[in-house]
Amino acid sequence: MAWQINWGRDPPAVPVPSQPAVAGADSWLLSNEGESSSGRQKSGLLLLQNTKGMDGRWMAGRITKIFITHLHGDHFFGLPGLLCTLSLQSSPDPNKPPVDIYGPLGLRSFLWRSLELSHSQLLFPYAVHELVPTRDQCPAEEFRDFSHLDRGEVPPQGPGGRILRLDPGEGSYLLEEDEQLVLRAFRLFHRVPSFGFVLEEKPRPGRLNVQKLKDLGVQPGPLYGKLKGGAAVVLENGVRISPCEVLEEPIPGRKVCILGDCSGAPGDEAPRLCRDADVLVHEATLDDTQQEKAREHGHSTPGMASGFARLCRAKRLVLTHFSQRYKPAGQAGEGDADVAELGRQAESVLGGQEVTLAEDFMTIEIPMKKGKTAALASPE
């Protein structure tokens, strides 16, 4: 099944399909069910599953996870409203798992107090998992220690969640992992601590070599499934067959990397974690002629973004978070610049490799990778 990344725009912005994804107004929505959805959260990453109804309309009530890149107001003030919207679209269900929310330290206190002050009652549980930043993620004078914020004040029925610290060995934060996927966060440098997120699909077993199995006397049946699942089998004649004898090379998984606002990243873990990404989403707030100004405000230019993409060997670069001064050629007014120039600047660094400029309601599909097909088959 395909993954989709969908760009949304939160109300009351007027939906204009050809409008560039401007700074402070874009949402990144990722579905691993081949479906899509939208929410009202600003510039956060939403990991969604099975989110479109039979009539094709978006169903925000299917959102299962929300990721906040950093604590600037235009990037997370919409979160309480989003949760209230989800609640309005939900039915009481005592068995419903919590909506998992990931973001920088201090997010739990903000969300709990916002819902308490507004007397908002959600029909579902939620958990806030806070990432503890390091001091080198922002200018020293901007760093705030929120480690003791509201500790002991949140009532027992308040939001749960984990405190996640940097793994010094991995240089990242392990958020979730199961048999198929691993989700990590990594540090970015901005005016306040910011984070990027990596969703990586684990390699799948290669296809079975049917001809080789037949040569070994194994006919299609349950044994195929066992071998595909990684278990050795013993035939009636006593011959033992290991999966490595009849499986082709593992099929690589997909990788999507989405960076929050940044002008760089501490250490060297970011390019390592994003290595060989199928899609890399990177901000490009200002054009290359204003790189000094961009860095001063903790942002990036197309040249900076494409330099990072080249370092990562990313297969596809998507630029987003443009200043509102950049417009499509037909919409540019006095003082505006052509947004296409941002793409040209990035492509020049990448040797002409095509760069995508994010637009409102744009969808990028990432199909499942396939293994070799000659004389191969899936288990019956």
Tab-separated table of C-alpha atoms in Angstrom:
chain	number	residue	atom	x	y	z
A	1	MET	CA	0.000	0.000	0.000
A	2	ALA	CA	1.183	3.509	-0.759
A	3	TRP	CA	2.080	6.197	1.711
A	4	GLN	CA	0.825	9.694	1.081
A	5	ILE	CA	2.060	13.056	2.292
A	6	ASN	CA	-0.648	15.695	2.067
A	7	TRP	CA	-0.255	19.418	2.523
A	8	GLY	CA	-3.192	21.154	4.167
A	9	ARG	CA	-3.957	24.712	5.157
A	10	ASP	CA	-5.764	25.629	8.318
A	11	PRO	CA	-8.896	27.809	8.357
A	12	PRO	CA	-9.631	30.675	7.999
A	13	ALA	CA	-7.099	30.751	5.177
A	14	VAL	CA	-8.799	30.690	1.801
A	15	PRO	CA	-8.155	27.377	0.008
A	16	VAL	CA	-6.198	28.065	-3.164
A	17	PRO	CA	-4.830	24.827	-4.671
A	18	SER	CA	-2.003	26.621	-6.486
A	19	GLN	CA	-0.960	28.719	-3.484
A	20	PRO	CA	2.543	27.950	-2.175
A	21	ALA	CA	2.805	26.473	1.327
A	22	VAL	CA	3.690	29.678	3.144
A	23	ALA	CA	5.442	29.951	6.477
A	24	GLY	CA	3.260	29.289	9.492
A	25	ALA	CA	0.301	27.955	7.539
A	26	ASP	CA	1.147	24.514	6.237
A	27	SER	CA	0.237	21.131	7.693
A	28	TRP	CA	1.996	17.935	6.754
A	29	LEU	CA	-0.270	14.935	6.825
A	30	LEU	CA	1.103	11.460	6.416
A	31	SER	CA	-0.926	8.313	5.960
A	32	ASN	CA	0.481	4.821	5.755
A	33	GLU	CA	-2.840	3.361	4.684
A	34	GLY	CA	-2.891	4.927	1.222
A	35	GLU	CA	-5.530	7.365	2.442
A	36	SER	CA	-5.375	11.071	3.215
A	37	SER	CA	-6.763	13.541	5.709
A	38	SER	CA	-6.448	17.085	6.960
A	39	GLY	CA	-6.475	18.814	10.295
A	40	ARG	CA	-6.393	22.334	11.637
A	41	GLN	CA	-2.975	22.205	13.261
A	42	LYS	CA	-0.315	24.557	11.964
A	43	SER	CA	2.950	23.219	10.650
A	44	GLY	CA	2.972	20.022	12.583
A	45	LEU	CA	3.282	16.516	11.250
A	46	LEU	CA	0.169	14.395	11.625
A	47	LEU	CA	0.541	10.665	11.215
A	48	LEU	CA	-2.854	9.444	10.090
A	49	GLN	CA	-4.366	6.074	9.373
A	50	ASN	CA	-7.442	5.169	7.336
A	51	THR	CA	-8.614	8.747	7.318
A	52	LYS	CA	-10.927	9.205	4.347
A	53	GLY	CA	-14.591	8.310	4.414
A	54	MET	CA	-16.607	6.448	1.781
A	55	ASP	CA	-17.587	9.740	0.200
A	56	GLY	CA	-13.974	10.872	-0.053
A	57	ARG	CA	-14.259	13.596	2.578
A	58	TRP	CA	-11.603	13.996	5.233
A	59	MET	CA	-12.311	12.452	8.612
A	60	ALA	CA	-10.183	14.154	11.255
A	61	GLY	CA	-11.566	11.756	13.853
A	62	ARG	CA	-9.254	9.054	12.487
A	63	ILE	CA	-6.095	10.936	13.472
A	64	THR	CA	-3.979	8.733	15.731
A	65	LYS	CA	-0.767	10.705	16.206
A	66	ILE	CA	0.288	14.338	16.143
A	67	PHE	CA	3.850	15.660	15.988
A	68	ILE	CA	4.785	19.224	16.946
A	69	THR	CA	8.143	20.421	15.643
A	70	HIS	CA	8.706	23.383	17.987
A	71	LEU	CA	6.972	25.734	20.389
A	72	HIS	CA	6.429	28.877	18.385
A	73	GLY	CA	2.821	29.967	18.684
A	74	ASP	CA	1.924	29.795	15.010
A	75	HIS	CA	2.997	26.157	15.032
A	76	PHE	CA	1.081	24.810	18.022
A	77	PHE	CA	-1.601	27.250	19.202
A	78	GLY	CA	-4.058	25.370	16.987
A	79	LEU	CA	-3.571	22.091	18.847
A	80	PRO	CA	-6.315	22.526	21.517
A	81	GLY	CA	-8.809	23.445	18.813
A	82	LEU	CA	-7.797	20.470	16.714
A	83	LEU	CA	-8.378	18.093	19.627
A	84	CYS	CA	-11.785	19.658	20.308
A	85	THR	CA	-12.666	19.189	16.629
A	86	LEU	CA	-11.614	15.550	16.838
A	87	SER	CA	-13.811	15.158	19.898
A	88	LEU	CA	-16.832	16.598	18.087
A	89	GLN	CA	-16.326	13.981	15.375
A	90	SER	CA	-15.972	11.140	17.872
A	91	SER	CA	-18.311	8.928	19.835
A	92	PRO	CA	-17.670	7.860	23.431
A	93	ASP	CA	-15.611	4.673	23.403
A	94	PRO	CA	-13.962	3.436	26.614
A	95	ASN	CA	-11.708	1.159	24.575
A	96	LYS	CA	-10.405	3.868	22.235
A	97	PRO	CA	-6.610	4.154	22.433
A	98	PRO	CA	-5.221	7.601	23.233
A	99	VAL	CA	-4.160	10.055	20.586
A	100	ASP	CA	-0.387	10.240	20.925
A	101	ILE	CA	1.091	13.727	20.750
A	102	TYR	CA	4.839	14.268	20.424
A	103	GLY	CA	6.539	17.604	20.914
A	104	PRO	CA	9.083	19.612	22.894
A	105	LEU	CA	9.121	19.765	26.674
A	106	GLY	CA	6.421	22.139	27.934
A	107	LEU	CA	3.752	20.980	25.464
A	108	ARG	CA	1.894	18.865	28.037
A	109	SER	CA	1.476	21.799	30.419
A	110	PHE	CA	0.272	24.109	27.637
A	111	LEU	CA	-2.277	21.631	26.358
A	112	TRP	CA	-3.586	20.596	29.758
A	113	ARG	CA	-4.033	24.204	30.922
A	114	SER	CA	-5.624	25.300	27.647
A	115	LEU	CA	-8.249	22.556	27.862
A	116	GLU	CA	-8.808	23.166	31.590
A	117	LEU	CA	-9.241	26.931	31.228
A	118	SER	CA	-11.680	26.484	28.361
A	119	HIS	CA	-13.633	23.732	30.190
A	120	SER	CA	-13.092	21.481	27.185
A	121	GLN	CA	-14.073	17.852	27.660
A	122	LEU	CA	-12.623	15.428	25.138
A	123	LEU	CA	-14.389	12.176	24.335
A	124	PHE	CA	-11.108	10.321	23.970
A	125	PRO	CA	-7.882	10.056	25.960
A	126	TYR	CA	-4.659	11.632	24.822
A	127	ALA	CA	-1.022	11.300	25.848
A	128	VAL	CA	1.702	13.906	25.438
A	129	HIS	CA	5.213	12.560	24.953
A	130	GLU	CA	7.709	15.364	25.531
A	131	LEU	CA	11.137	15.574	23.918
A	132	VAL	CA	13.780	17.053	26.208
A	133	PRO	CA	15.868	19.466	24.104
A	134	THR	CA	19.552	20.187	24.464
A	135	ARG	CA	21.002	23.654	24.938
A	136	ASP	CA	22.700	23.676	21.553
A	137	GLN	CA	19.376	23.676	19.681
A	138	CYS	CA	18.921	27.447	19.899
A	139	PRO	CA	20.802	30.613	20.869
A	140	ALA	CA	21.840	30.492	24.526
A	141	GLU	CA	19.715	33.516	25.444
A	142	GLU	CA	16.588	31.865	24.020
A	143	PHE	CA	16.843	28.525	25.833
A	144	ARG	CA	14.223	27.895	28.529
A	145	ASP	CA	14.200	24.973	30.948
A	146	PHE	CA	10.620	23.723	31.261
A	147	SER	CA	11.535	20.508	33.090
A	148	HIS	CA	9.684	21.486	36.270
A	149	LEU	CA	6.726	23.197	34.624
A	150	ASP	CA	3.503	22.132	36.365
A	151	ARG	CA	5.136	18.991	37.733
A	152	GLY	CA	2.889	17.699	40.501
A	153	GLU	CA	0.025	20.010	39.510
A	154	VAL	CA	-1.466	17.915	36.731
A	155	PRO	CA	-4.190	15.761	38.337
A	156	PRO	CA	-4.094	11.959	38.050
A	157	GLN	CA	-6.777	12.061	35.374
A	158	GLY	CA	-4.691	14.512	33.355
A	159	PRO	CA	-2.758	13.565	30.240
A	160	GLY	CA	-0.214	10.827	30.517
A	161	GLY	CA	2.848	10.378	28.397
A	162	ARG	CA	6.565	9.803	28.460
A	163	ILE	CA	9.566	12.074	28.898
A	164	LEU	CA	11.921	11.271	26.036
A	165	ARG	CA	15.623	12.090	26.264
A	166	LEU	CA	18.292	12.083	23.614
A	167	ASP	CA	19.959	8.717	23.171
A	168	PRO	CA	23.635	9.724	23.076
A	169	GLY	CA	24.593	6.555	21.225
A	170	GLU	CA	22.020	7.000	18.458
A	171	GLY	CA	21.917	10.792	18.539
A	172	SER	CA	18.128	10.654	18.295
A	173	TYR	CA	14.900	10.096	20.218
A	174	LEU	CA	13.181	6.749	19.702
A	175	LEU	CA	9.456	7.520	19.612
A	176	GLU	CA	7.884	4.261	18.478
A	177	GLU	CA	8.908	0.968	16.956
A	178	ASP	CA	7.052	-2.141	15.887
A	179	GLU	CA	7.630	-5.006	13.475
A	180	GLN	CA	7.153	-2.802	10.428
A	181	LEU	CA	8.046	0.793	11.316
A	182	VAL	CA	10.443	2.827	13.407
A	183	LEU	CA	9.823	6.475	14.210
A	184	ARG	CA	12.550	8.768	15.503
A	185	ALA	CA	13.032	12.454	16.222
A	186	PHE	CA	16.264	14.381	15.881
A	187	ARG	CA	17.526	17.794	16.933
A	188	LEU	CA	17.434	20.939	14.815
A	189	PHE	CA	18.711	24.473	15.435
A	190	HIS	CA	16.177	27.305	15.448
A	191	ARG	CA	15.341	30.338	17.583
A	192	VAL	CA	13.763	27.848	19.979
A	193	PRO	CA	14.553	24.120	20.116
A	194	SER	CA	13.113	22.432	17.035
A	195	PHE	CA	12.883	18.831	15.898
A	196	GLY	CA	12.726	16.763	12.751
A	197	PHE	CA	10.995	13.404	12.386
A	198	VAL	CA	11.982	10.260	10.486
A	199	LEU	CA	9.473	7.563	9.628
A	200	GLU	CA	11.266	4.493	8.342
A	201	GLU	CA	9.816	1.247	7.121
A	202	LYS	CA	11.850	-1.805	8.018
A	203	PRO	CA	13.100	-4.035	5.183
A	204	ARG	CA	10.689	-6.749	4.133
A	205	PRO	CA	11.742	-10.315	3.386
A	206	GLY	CA	12.695	-10.852	-0.238
A	207	ARG	CA	10.521	-12.862	-2.583
A	208	LEU	CA	10.684	-16.628	-2.599
A	209	ASN	CA	12.600	-18.242	-5.423
A	210	VAL	CA	9.871	-20.600	-6.584
A	211	GLN	CA	12.009	-22.421	-9.113
A	212	LYS	CA	14.650	-23.196	-6.523
A	213	LEU	CA	11.994	-24.452	-4.124
A	214	LYS	CA	10.602	-26.765	-6.770
A	215	ASP	CA	14.087	-28.037	-7.539
A	216	LEU	CA	14.387	-28.871	-3.833
A	217	GLY	CA	11.095	-30.741	-3.957
A	218	VAL	CA	8.985	-28.156	-2.127
A	219	GLN	CA	5.584	-27.609	-3.702
A	220	PRO	CA	3.432	-24.498	-3.103
A	221	GLY	CA	1.744	-24.691	0.270
A	222	PRO	CA	2.144	-23.847	3.966
A	223	LEU	CA	5.911	-24.345	3.881
A	224	TYR	CA	6.214	-21.339	1.593
A	225	GLY	CA	4.625	-19.161	4.243
A	226	LYS	CA	6.942	-20.437	6.964
A	227	LEU	CA	10.019	-19.765	4.879
A	228	LYS	CA	8.750	-16.312	3.950
A	229	GLY	CA	8.200	-15.630	7.645
A	230	GLY	CA	11.804	-16.432	8.423
A	231	ALA	CA	11.421	-19.974	9.789
A	232	ALA	CA	13.465	-22.948	8.584
A	233	VAL	CA	11.543	-26.051	7.470
A	234	VAL	CA	12.401	-29.750	7.428
A	235	LEU	CA	11.099	-31.887	4.563
A	236	GLU	CA	9.810	-35.428	4.927
A	237	ASN	CA	13.122	-36.744	3.611
A	238	GLY	CA	14.947	-34.956	6.433
A	239	VAL	CA	16.366	-32.140	4.297
A	240	ARG	CA	16.460	-28.847	6.180
A	241	ILE	CA	15.900	-25.635	4.229
A	242	SER	CA	16.782	-22.245	5.681
A	243	PRO	CA	15.048	-19.056	4.508
A	244	CYS	CA	18.355	-17.586	3.329
A	245	GLU	CA	18.638	-20.422	0.789
A	246	VAL	CA	15.410	-19.566	-1.033
A	247	LEU	CA	14.745	-15.887	-0.306
A	248	GLU	CA	16.039	-13.107	-2.508
A	249	GLU	CA	17.619	-9.966	-1.072
A	250	PRO	CA	15.440	-8.120	1.476
A	251	ILE	CA	13.232	-5.414	-0.017
A	252	PRO	CA	14.274	-1.990	1.324
A	253	GLY	CA	11.690	-0.028	3.248
A	254	ARG	CA	10.593	3.529	2.617
A	255	LYS	CA	11.865	6.537	4.522
A	256	VAL	CA	10.260	9.954	4.955
A	257	CYS	CA	12.047	12.794	6.754
A	258	ILE	CA	10.310	16.016	7.728
A	259	LEU	CA	12.255	18.867	9.254
A	260	GLY	CA	10.765	21.609	11.367
A	261	ASP	CA	11.916	25.221	11.217
A	262	CYS	CA	15.704	25.281	11.236
A	263	SER	CA	18.905	26.858	10.013
A	264	GLY	CA	20.909	23.704	10.642
A	265	ALA	CA	21.290	20.848	13.096
A	266	PRO	CA	23.625	20.183	16.044
A	267	GLY	CA	26.054	17.335	15.577
A	268	ASP	CA	26.049	14.978	12.611
A	269	GLU	CA	23.064	12.759	13.399
A	270	ALA	CA	20.540	14.578	11.160
A	271	PRO	CA	22.200	13.708	7.818
A	272	ARG	CA	22.880	10.196	9.063
A	273	LEU	CA	19.269	9.596	10.086
A	274	CYS	CA	18.001	11.080	6.812
A	275	ARG	CA	20.431	9.133	4.623
A	276	ASP	CA	18.798	7.807	1.428
A	277	ALA	CA	15.386	9.257	2.308
A	278	ASP	CA	12.732	8.671	-0.336
A	279	VAL	CA	11.248	12.078	0.474
A	280	LEU	CA	12.927	14.873	2.425
A	281	VAL	CA	10.716	17.821	3.399
A	282	HIS	CA	12.784	20.889	4.261
A	283	GLU	CA	11.872	24.500	4.855
A	284	ALA	CA	13.125	27.293	2.593
A	285	THR	CA	11.758	30.508	4.070
A	286	LEU	CA	13.895	32.951	2.074
A	287	ASP	CA	15.841	32.806	-1.190
A	288	ASP	CA	19.586	32.341	-1.399
A	289	THR	CA	20.323	36.057	-1.692
A	290	GLN	CA	19.016	36.455	1.867
A	291	GLN	CA	20.890	33.606	3.520
A	292	GLU	CA	22.349	35.817	6.254
A	293	LYS	CA	18.893	37.072	7.198
A	294	ALA	CA	17.494	33.541	7.099
A	295	ARG	CA	20.189	32.265	9.470
A	296	GLU	CA	19.665	35.233	11.768
A	297	HIS	CA	16.030	34.189	12.207
A	298	GLY	CA	16.778	30.466	12.422
A	299	HIS	CA	15.538	29.608	8.931
A	300	SER	CA	16.885	28.122	5.709
A	301	THR	CA	17.204	28.977	2.032
A	302	PRO	CA	16.857	26.672	-0.997
A	303	GLY	CA	20.625	26.358	-1.221
A	304	MET	CA	20.866	25.339	2.432
A	305	ALA	CA	18.035	22.820	2.045
A	306	SER	CA	19.445	21.281	-1.131
A	307	GLY	CA	22.910	21.115	0.412
A	308	PHE	CA	21.454	19.056	3.234
A	309	ALA	CA	19.536	16.893	0.748
A	310	ARG	CA	22.709	16.241	-1.221
A	311	LEU	CA	24.542	15.320	1.973
A	312	CYS	CA	21.740	12.882	2.812
A	313	ARG	CA	21.525	11.530	-0.751
A	314	ALA	CA	17.784	12.139	-0.588
A	315	LYS	CA	15.889	10.849	-3.604
A	316	ARG	CA	13.361	13.673	-3.604
A	317	LEU	CA	13.480	17.114	-1.997
A	318	VAL	CA	10.300	19.020	-1.185
A	319	LEU	CA	10.625	22.658	-0.165
A	320	THR	CA	8.015	24.275	2.056
A	321	HIS	CA	7.440	27.095	4.584
A	322	PHE	CA	7.985	29.969	2.141
A	323	SER	CA	7.803	33.606	3.137
A	324	GLN	CA	4.569	35.206	1.947
A	325	ARG	CA	6.574	37.442	-0.376
A	326	TYR	CA	6.957	34.491	-2.775
A	327	LYS	CA	4.017	34.008	-5.130
A	328	PRO	CA	3.315	32.133	-8.361
A	329	ALA	CA	4.267	34.268	-11.374
A	330	GLY	CA	0.653	35.072	-12.256
A	331	GLN	CA	-0.192	36.189	-8.705
A	332	ALA	CA	2.894	38.238	-7.866
A	333	GLY	CA	2.251	41.854	-7.014
A	334	GLU	CA	4.508	44.795	-6.282
A	335	GLY	CA	7.315	43.717	-3.971
A	336	ASP	CA	6.587	40.014	-4.452
A	337	ALA	CA	9.010	37.474	-5.885
A	338	ASP	CA	8.415	34.440	-8.084
A	339	VAL	CA	8.249	31.326	-5.921
A	340	ALA	CA	9.613	29.267	-8.819
A	341	GLU	CA	12.990	30.937	-8.277
A	342	LEU	CA	13.300	29.032	-4.989
A	343	GLY	CA	13.027	25.777	-6.897
A	344	ARG	CA	15.584	26.885	-9.481
A	345	GLN	CA	18.067	27.827	-6.754
A	346	ALA	CA	17.696	24.422	-5.089
A	347	GLU	CA	17.978	22.516	-8.380
A	348	SER	CA	21.200	24.325	-9.263
A	349	VAL	CA	22.833	22.883	-6.148
A	350	LEU	CA	21.532	19.396	-6.928
A	351	GLY	CA	22.838	19.372	-10.477
A	352	GLY	CA	19.427	19.779	-12.063
A	353	GLN	CA	17.627	17.158	-9.960
A	354	GLU	CA	13.966	18.137	-9.848
A	355	VAL	CA	12.828	19.837	-6.636
A	356	THR	CA	9.179	20.007	-5.592
A	357	LEU	CA	7.643	23.203	-4.204
A	358	ALA	CA	4.875	22.381	-1.754
A	359	GLU	CA	1.416	23.814	-2.464
A	360	ASP	CA	-1.866	23.822	-0.582
A	361	PHE	CA	-3.591	20.438	-0.797
A	362	MET	CA	-0.729	18.863	-2.725
A	363	THR	CA	-0.305	15.091	-2.366
A	364	ILE	CA	2.877	13.092	-2.801
A	365	GLU	CA	2.564	9.332	-3.048
A	366	ILE	CA	5.346	6.985	-1.987
A	367	PRO	CA	4.617	3.510	-3.363
A	368	MET	CA	5.775	0.362	-1.657
A	369	LYS	CA	9.106	-0.827	-3.008
A	370	LYS	CA	9.190	-4.081	-4.911
A	371	GLY	CA	11.786	-6.803	-5.124
A	372	LYS	CA	12.967	-8.783	-8.116
A	373	THR	CA	10.215	-10.454	-10.114
A	374	ALA	CA	11.916	-13.021	-12.316
A	375	ALA	CA	11.064	-16.563	-11.228
A	376	LEU	CA	9.871	-15.274	-7.892
A	377	ALA	CA	6.556	-15.410	-6.071
A	378	SER	CA	4.861	-14.606	-2.825
A	379	PRO	CA	3.843	-17.471	-0.532
A	380	GLU	CA	0.502	-19.089	-1.219
